[in-house]
mmCIF file of C-alpha atoms in Angstrom:
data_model
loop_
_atom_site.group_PDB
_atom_site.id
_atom_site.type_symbol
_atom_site.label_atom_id
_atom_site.label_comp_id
_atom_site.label_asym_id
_atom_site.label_seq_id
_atom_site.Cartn_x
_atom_site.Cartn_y
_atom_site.Cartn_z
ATOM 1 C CA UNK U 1 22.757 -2.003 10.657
ATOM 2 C CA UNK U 2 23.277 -1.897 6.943
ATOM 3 C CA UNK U 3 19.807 -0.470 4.878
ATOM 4 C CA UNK U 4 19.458 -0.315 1.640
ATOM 5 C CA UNK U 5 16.061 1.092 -0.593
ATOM 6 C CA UNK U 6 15.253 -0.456 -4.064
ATOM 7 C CA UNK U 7 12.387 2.107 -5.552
ATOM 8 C CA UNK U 8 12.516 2.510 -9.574
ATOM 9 C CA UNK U 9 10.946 5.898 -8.946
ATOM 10 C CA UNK U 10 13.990 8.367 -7.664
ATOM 11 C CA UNK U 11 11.999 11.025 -6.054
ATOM 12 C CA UNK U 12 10.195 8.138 -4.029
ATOM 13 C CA UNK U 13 13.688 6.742 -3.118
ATOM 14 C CA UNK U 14 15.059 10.009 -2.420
ATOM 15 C CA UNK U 15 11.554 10.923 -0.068
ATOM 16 C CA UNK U 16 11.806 7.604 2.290
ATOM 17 C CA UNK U 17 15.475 8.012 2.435
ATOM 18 C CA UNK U 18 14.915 11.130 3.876
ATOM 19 C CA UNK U 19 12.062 9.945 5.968
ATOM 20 C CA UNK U 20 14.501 7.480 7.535
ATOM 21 C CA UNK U 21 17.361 9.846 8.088
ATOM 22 C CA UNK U 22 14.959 11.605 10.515
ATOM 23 C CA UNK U 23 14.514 7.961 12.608
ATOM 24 C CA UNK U 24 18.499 8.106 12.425
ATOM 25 C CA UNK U 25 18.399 4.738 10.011
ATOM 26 C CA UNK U 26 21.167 5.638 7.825
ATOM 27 C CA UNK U 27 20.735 3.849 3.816
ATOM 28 C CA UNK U 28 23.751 2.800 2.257
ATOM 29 C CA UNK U 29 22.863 2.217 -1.143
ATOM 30 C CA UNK U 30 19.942 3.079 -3.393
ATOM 31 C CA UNK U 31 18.658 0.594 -6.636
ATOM 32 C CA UNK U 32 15.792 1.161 -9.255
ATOM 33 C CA UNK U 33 15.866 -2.103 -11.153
ATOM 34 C CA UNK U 34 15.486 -5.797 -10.955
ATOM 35 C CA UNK U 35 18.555 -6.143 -13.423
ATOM 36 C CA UNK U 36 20.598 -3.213 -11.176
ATOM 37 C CA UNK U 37 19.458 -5.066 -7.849
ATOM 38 C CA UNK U 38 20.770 -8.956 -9.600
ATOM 39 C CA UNK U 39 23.606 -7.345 -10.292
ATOM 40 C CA UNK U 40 24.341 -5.635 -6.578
ATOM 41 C CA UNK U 41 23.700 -8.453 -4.744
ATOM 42 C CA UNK U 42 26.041 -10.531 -6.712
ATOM 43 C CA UNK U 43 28.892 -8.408 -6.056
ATOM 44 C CA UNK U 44 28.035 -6.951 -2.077
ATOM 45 C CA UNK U 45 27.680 -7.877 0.890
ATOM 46 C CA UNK U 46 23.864 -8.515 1.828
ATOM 47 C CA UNK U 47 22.263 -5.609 4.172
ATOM 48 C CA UNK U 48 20.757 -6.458 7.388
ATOM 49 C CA UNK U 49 17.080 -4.693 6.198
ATOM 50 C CA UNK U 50 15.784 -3.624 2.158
ATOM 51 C CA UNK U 51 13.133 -1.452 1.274
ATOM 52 C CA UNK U 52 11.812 -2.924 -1.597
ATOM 53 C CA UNK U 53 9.086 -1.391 -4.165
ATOM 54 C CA UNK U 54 6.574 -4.535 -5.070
ATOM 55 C CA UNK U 55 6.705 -2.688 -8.714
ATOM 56 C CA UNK U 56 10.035 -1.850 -10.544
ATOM 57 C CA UNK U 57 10.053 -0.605 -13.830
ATOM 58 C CA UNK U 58 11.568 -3.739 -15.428
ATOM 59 C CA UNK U 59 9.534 -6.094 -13.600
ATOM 60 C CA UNK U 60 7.950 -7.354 -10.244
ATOM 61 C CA UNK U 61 10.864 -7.213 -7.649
ATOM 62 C CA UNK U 62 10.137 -10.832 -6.481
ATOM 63 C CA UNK U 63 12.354 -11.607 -9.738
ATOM 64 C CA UNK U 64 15.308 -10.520 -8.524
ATOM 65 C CA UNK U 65 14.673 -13.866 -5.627
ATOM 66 C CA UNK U 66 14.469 -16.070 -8.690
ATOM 67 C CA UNK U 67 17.909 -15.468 -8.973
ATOM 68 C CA UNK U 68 19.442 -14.266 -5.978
ATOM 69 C CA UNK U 69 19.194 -15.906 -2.603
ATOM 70 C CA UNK U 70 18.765 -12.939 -0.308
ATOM 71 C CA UNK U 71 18.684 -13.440 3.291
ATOM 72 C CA UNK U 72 18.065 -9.650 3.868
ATOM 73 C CA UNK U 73 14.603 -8.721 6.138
ATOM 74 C CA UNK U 74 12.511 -6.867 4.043
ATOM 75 C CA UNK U 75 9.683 -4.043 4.401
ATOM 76 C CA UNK U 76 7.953 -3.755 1.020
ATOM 77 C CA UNK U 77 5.896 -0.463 0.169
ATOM 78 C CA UNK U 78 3.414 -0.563 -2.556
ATOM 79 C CA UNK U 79 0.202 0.681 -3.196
ATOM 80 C CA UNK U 80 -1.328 -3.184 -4.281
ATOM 81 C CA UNK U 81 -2.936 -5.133 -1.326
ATOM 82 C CA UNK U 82 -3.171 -8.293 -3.896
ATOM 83 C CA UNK U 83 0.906 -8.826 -3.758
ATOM 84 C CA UNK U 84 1.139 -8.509 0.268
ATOM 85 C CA UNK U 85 0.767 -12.400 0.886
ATOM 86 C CA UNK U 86 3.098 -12.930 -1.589
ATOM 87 C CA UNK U 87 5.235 -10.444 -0.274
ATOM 88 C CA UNK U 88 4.983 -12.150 3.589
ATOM 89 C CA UNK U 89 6.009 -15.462 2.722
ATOM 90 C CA UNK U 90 9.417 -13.758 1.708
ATOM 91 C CA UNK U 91 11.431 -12.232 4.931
ATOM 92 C CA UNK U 92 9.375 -9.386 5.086
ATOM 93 C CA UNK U 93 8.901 -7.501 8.087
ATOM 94 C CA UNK U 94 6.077 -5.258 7.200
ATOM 95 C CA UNK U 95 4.304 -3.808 4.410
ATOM 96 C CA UNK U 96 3.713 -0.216 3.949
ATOM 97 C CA UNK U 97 1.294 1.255 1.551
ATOM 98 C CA UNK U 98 2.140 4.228 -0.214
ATOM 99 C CA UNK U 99 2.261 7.223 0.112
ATOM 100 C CA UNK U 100 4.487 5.892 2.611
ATOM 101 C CA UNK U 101 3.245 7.113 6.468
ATOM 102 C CA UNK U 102 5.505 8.403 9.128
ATOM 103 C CA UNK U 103 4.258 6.936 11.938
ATOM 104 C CA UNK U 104 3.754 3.844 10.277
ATOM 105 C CA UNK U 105 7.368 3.976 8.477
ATOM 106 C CA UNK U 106 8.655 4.917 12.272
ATOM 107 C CA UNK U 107 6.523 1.799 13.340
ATOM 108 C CA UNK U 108 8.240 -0.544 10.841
ATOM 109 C CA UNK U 109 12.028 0.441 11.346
ATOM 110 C CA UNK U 110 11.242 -0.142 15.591
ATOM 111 C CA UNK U 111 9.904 -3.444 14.791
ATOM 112 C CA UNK U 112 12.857 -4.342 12.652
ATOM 113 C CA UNK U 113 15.573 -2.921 15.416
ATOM 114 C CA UNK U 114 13.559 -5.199 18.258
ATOM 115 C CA UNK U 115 13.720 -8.234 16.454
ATOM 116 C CA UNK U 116 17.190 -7.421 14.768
ATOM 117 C CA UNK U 117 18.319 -6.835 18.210
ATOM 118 C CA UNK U 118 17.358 -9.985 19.652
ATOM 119 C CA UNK U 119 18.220 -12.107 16.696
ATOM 120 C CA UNK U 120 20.594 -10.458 14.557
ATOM 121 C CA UNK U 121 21.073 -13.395 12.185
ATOM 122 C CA UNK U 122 18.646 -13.445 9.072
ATOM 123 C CA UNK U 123 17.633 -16.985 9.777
ATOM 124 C CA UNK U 124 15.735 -16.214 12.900
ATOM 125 C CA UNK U 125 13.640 -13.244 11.314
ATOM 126 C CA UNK U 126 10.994 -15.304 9.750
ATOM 127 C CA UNK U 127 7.814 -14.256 10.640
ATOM 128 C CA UNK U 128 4.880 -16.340 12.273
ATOM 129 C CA UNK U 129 3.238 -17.049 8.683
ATOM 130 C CA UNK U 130 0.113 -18.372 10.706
ATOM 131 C CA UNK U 131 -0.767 -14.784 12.329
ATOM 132 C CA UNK U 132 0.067 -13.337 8.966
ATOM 133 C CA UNK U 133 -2.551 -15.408 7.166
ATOM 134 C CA UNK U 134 -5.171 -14.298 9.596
ATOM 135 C CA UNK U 135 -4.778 -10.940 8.619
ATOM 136 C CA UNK U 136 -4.398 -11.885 4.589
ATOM 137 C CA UNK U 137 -5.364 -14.211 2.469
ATOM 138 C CA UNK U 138 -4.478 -15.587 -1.181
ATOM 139 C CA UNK U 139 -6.274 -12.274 -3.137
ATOM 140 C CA UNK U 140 -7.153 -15.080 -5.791
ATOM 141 C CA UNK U 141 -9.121 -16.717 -3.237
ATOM 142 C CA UNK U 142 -10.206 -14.167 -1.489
ATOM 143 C CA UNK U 143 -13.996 -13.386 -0.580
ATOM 144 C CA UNK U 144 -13.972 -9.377 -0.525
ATOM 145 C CA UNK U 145 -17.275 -7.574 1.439
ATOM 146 C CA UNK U 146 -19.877 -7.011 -1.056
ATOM 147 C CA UNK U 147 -22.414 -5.220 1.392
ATOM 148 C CA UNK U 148 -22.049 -2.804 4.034
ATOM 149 C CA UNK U 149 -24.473 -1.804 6.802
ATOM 150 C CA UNK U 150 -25.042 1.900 8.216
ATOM 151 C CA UNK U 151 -26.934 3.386 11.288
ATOM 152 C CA UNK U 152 -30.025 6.290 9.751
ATOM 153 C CA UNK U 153 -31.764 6.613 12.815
ATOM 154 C CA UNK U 154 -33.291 3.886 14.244
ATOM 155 C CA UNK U 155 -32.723 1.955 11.212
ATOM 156 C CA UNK U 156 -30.114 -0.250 9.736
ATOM 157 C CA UNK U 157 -29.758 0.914 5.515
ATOM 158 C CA UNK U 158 -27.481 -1.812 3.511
ATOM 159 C CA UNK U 159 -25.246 -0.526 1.218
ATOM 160 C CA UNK U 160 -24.310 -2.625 -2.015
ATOM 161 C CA UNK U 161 -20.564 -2.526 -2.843
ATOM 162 C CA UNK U 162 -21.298 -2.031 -6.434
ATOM 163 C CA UNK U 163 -23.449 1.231 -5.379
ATOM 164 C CA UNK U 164 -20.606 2.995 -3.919
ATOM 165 C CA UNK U 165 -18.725 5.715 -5.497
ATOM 166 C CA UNK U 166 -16.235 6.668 -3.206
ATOM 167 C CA UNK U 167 -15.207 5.447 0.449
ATOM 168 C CA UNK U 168 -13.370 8.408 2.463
ATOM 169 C CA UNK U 169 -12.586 9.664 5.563
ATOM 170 C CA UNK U 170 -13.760 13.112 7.387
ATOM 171 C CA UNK U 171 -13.633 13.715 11.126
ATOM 172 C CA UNK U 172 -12.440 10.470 12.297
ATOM 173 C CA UNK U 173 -15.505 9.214 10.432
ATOM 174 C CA UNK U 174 -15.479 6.677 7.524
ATOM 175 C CA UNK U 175 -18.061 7.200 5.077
ATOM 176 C CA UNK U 176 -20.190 5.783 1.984
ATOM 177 C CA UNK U 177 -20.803 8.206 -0.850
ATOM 178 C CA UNK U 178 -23.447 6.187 -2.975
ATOM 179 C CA UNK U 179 -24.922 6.538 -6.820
ATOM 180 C CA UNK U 180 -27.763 8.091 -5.055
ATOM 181 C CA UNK U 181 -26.049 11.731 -3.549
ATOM 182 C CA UNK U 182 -25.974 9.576 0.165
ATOM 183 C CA UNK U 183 -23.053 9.944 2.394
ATOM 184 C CA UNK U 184 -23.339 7.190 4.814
ATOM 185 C CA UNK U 185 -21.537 6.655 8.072
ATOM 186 C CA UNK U 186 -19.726 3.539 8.442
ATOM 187 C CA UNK U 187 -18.733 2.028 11.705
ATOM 188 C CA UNK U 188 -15.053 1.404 10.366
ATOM 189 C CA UNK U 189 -11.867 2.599 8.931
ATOM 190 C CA UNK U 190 -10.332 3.410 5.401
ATOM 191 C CA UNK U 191 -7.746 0.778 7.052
ATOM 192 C CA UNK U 192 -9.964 -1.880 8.012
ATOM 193 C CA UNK U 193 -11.708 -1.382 4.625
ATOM 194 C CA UNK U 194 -8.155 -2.437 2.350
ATOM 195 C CA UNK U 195 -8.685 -6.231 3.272
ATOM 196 C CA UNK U 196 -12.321 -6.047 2.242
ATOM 197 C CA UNK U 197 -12.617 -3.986 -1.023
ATOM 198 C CA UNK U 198 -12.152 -5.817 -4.281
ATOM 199 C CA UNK U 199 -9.003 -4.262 -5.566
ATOM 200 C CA UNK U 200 -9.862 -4.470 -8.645
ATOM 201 C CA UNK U 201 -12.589 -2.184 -8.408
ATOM 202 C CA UNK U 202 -11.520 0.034 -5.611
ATOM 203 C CA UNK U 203 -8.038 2.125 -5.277
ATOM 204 C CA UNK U 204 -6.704 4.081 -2.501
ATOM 205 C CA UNK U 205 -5.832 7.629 -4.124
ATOM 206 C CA UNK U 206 -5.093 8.824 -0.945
ATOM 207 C CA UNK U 207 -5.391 8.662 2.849
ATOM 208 C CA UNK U 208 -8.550 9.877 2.786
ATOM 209 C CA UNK U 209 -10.286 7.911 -0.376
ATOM 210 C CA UNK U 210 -10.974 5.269 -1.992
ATOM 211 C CA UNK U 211 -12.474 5.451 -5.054
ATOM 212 C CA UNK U 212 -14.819 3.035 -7.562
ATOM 213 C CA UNK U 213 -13.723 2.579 -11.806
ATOM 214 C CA UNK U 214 -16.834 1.753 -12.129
ATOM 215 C CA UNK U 215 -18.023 5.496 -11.017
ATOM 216 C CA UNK U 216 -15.240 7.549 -11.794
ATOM 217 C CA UNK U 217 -16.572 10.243 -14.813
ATOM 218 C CA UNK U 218 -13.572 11.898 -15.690
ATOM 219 C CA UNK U 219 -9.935 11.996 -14.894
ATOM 220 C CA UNK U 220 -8.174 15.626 -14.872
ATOM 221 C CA UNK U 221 -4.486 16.247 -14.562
ATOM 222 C CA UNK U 222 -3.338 18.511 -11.874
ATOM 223 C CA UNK U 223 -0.502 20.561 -10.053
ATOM 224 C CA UNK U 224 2.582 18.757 -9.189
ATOM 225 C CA UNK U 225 1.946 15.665 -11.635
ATOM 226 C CA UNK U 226 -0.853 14.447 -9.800
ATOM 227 C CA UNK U 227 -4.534 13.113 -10.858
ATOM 228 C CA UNK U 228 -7.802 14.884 -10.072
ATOM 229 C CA UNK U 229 -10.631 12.289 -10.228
ATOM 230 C CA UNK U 230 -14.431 13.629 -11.121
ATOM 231 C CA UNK U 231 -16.830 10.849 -9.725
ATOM 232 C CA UNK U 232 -20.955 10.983 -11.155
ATOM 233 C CA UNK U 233 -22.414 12.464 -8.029
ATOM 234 C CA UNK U 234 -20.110 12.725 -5.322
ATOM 235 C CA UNK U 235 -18.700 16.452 -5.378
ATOM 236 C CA UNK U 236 -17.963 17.337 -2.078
ATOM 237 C CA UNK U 237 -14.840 17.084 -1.670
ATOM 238 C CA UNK U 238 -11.696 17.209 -4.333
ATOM 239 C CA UNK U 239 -10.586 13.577 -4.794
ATOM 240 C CA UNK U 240 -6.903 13.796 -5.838
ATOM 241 C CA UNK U 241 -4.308 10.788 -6.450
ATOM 242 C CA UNK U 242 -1.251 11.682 -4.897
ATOM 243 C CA UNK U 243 2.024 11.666 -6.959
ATOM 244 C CA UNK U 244 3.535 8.745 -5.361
ATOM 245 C CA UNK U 245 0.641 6.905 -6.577
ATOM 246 C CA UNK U 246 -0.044 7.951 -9.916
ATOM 247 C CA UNK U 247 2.099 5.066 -11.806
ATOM 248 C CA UNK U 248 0.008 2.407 -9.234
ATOM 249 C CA UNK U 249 -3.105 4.531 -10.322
ATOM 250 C CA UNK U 250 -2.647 4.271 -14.473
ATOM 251 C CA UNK U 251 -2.204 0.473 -14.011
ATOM 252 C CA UNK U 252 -5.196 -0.151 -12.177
ATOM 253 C CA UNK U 253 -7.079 1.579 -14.812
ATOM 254 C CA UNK U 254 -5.793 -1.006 -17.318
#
């Protein structure tokens, strides 16, 4: 099984090559361009699987299909929700969000072996595009949740989208920190919640948050060249943007 990673960021390459070392998935070749990843693929043989970041730093990788016909299965990792569809109707396998998970890494590669092993050509890897469209639709068409609904007693409280500073997760709870000091409990996940939010308004700085432009006060650099976020009330907890997705971060904000 020939792997290869395309990831304009090195460390991020160097990180999931590791990652897949440890599931014994040996990567033959690491890119970090459109232009570099043109330019491969017109002069090698095409790998049986790519990990391919959504985001290169000359361009959207999608490009690189404009001119190359690759027949390669793919598993893209990004930290943008709105590209996934896209992303699907390609040969993708899966789609993991960064910081790039483990188990769900470990998850992706299986899937890939099961169906590589019982259709090793590239034409039979296409994906059931009807199943995939039930779990995502066109972003530009895309209704997202505007209110939520939480349990306070015997009582239902709804919870405008817009009032929400933060979403984040705490004891295998999901909560709702609102403009008024309120932590809600929701009866979801930070998971379930990335096909409702309105991405433009709401990024993932980490597992554990998601947080609001609209309500973010100040922005603070910290250790390691990550982000600390300050939102207007919430305080309880330190809200930090992981490195892998500080680039993602400073283009949401614009």
């Amino acid at each position: 099984m020939k792997v290869i990673i395309i990831e304009d960021e090195k460390p991020a390459a160097r990180r999931l090559n590791r990652m897949l070392n440890e599931f014994n998935v040996e990567v033959s070749t690491m890119l970090h361009s459109v232009e570099e990843a043109i330019d491969w693929f017109q002069n090698n043989e095409h790998p049986d699987l790519i990990f391919l970041d959504i985001q290169l730093s000359d361009g959207l990788s999608f490009e690189i299909f404009d001119v190359v016909e690759v027949h390669s299965a793919i598993i893209f990792t990004t930290a943008f929700d709105e590209y996934a569809l896209q992303a699907f109707k390609l040969n993708s396998i899966d789609y993991l969000l960064k910081p790039i998970d483990d188990e769900e890494l470990e998850s992706a590669v299986q899937k890939f072996k099961s169906r590589f092993n019982l259709a090793p050509t590239s034409q039979k890897l296409a994906l059931d595009f009807e199943d995939i469209k039930k779990l995502l639709t066109n972003p530009l068409e895309r209704e997202y949740k505007k209110r939520f609904t939480a349990r306070v007693g015997q009582h239902l409280k709804i919870i405008n989208a817009d009032e929400v500073e933060c979403f984040y997760s705490e004891n295998k709870g999901t909560y709702a920190a609102t403009l008024d000091g309120r932590n809600y409990l929701l009866d979801t996940t930070l998971e379930n919640l990335e096909n409702e939010l309105e991405p433009k308004l709401f990024f993932r700085t980490s597992r554990k948050f998601y947080v609001n432009i609209n309500h973010i006060k100040d922005i603070v650099s910290y250790t390691n060249s990550r982000l600390q976020i300050k939102l207007n009330k919430f305080s309880e907890q330190e809200i930090i943007v992981s490195r892998e997705r500080v680039k993602d971060f400073k283009l949401w904000l614009e």
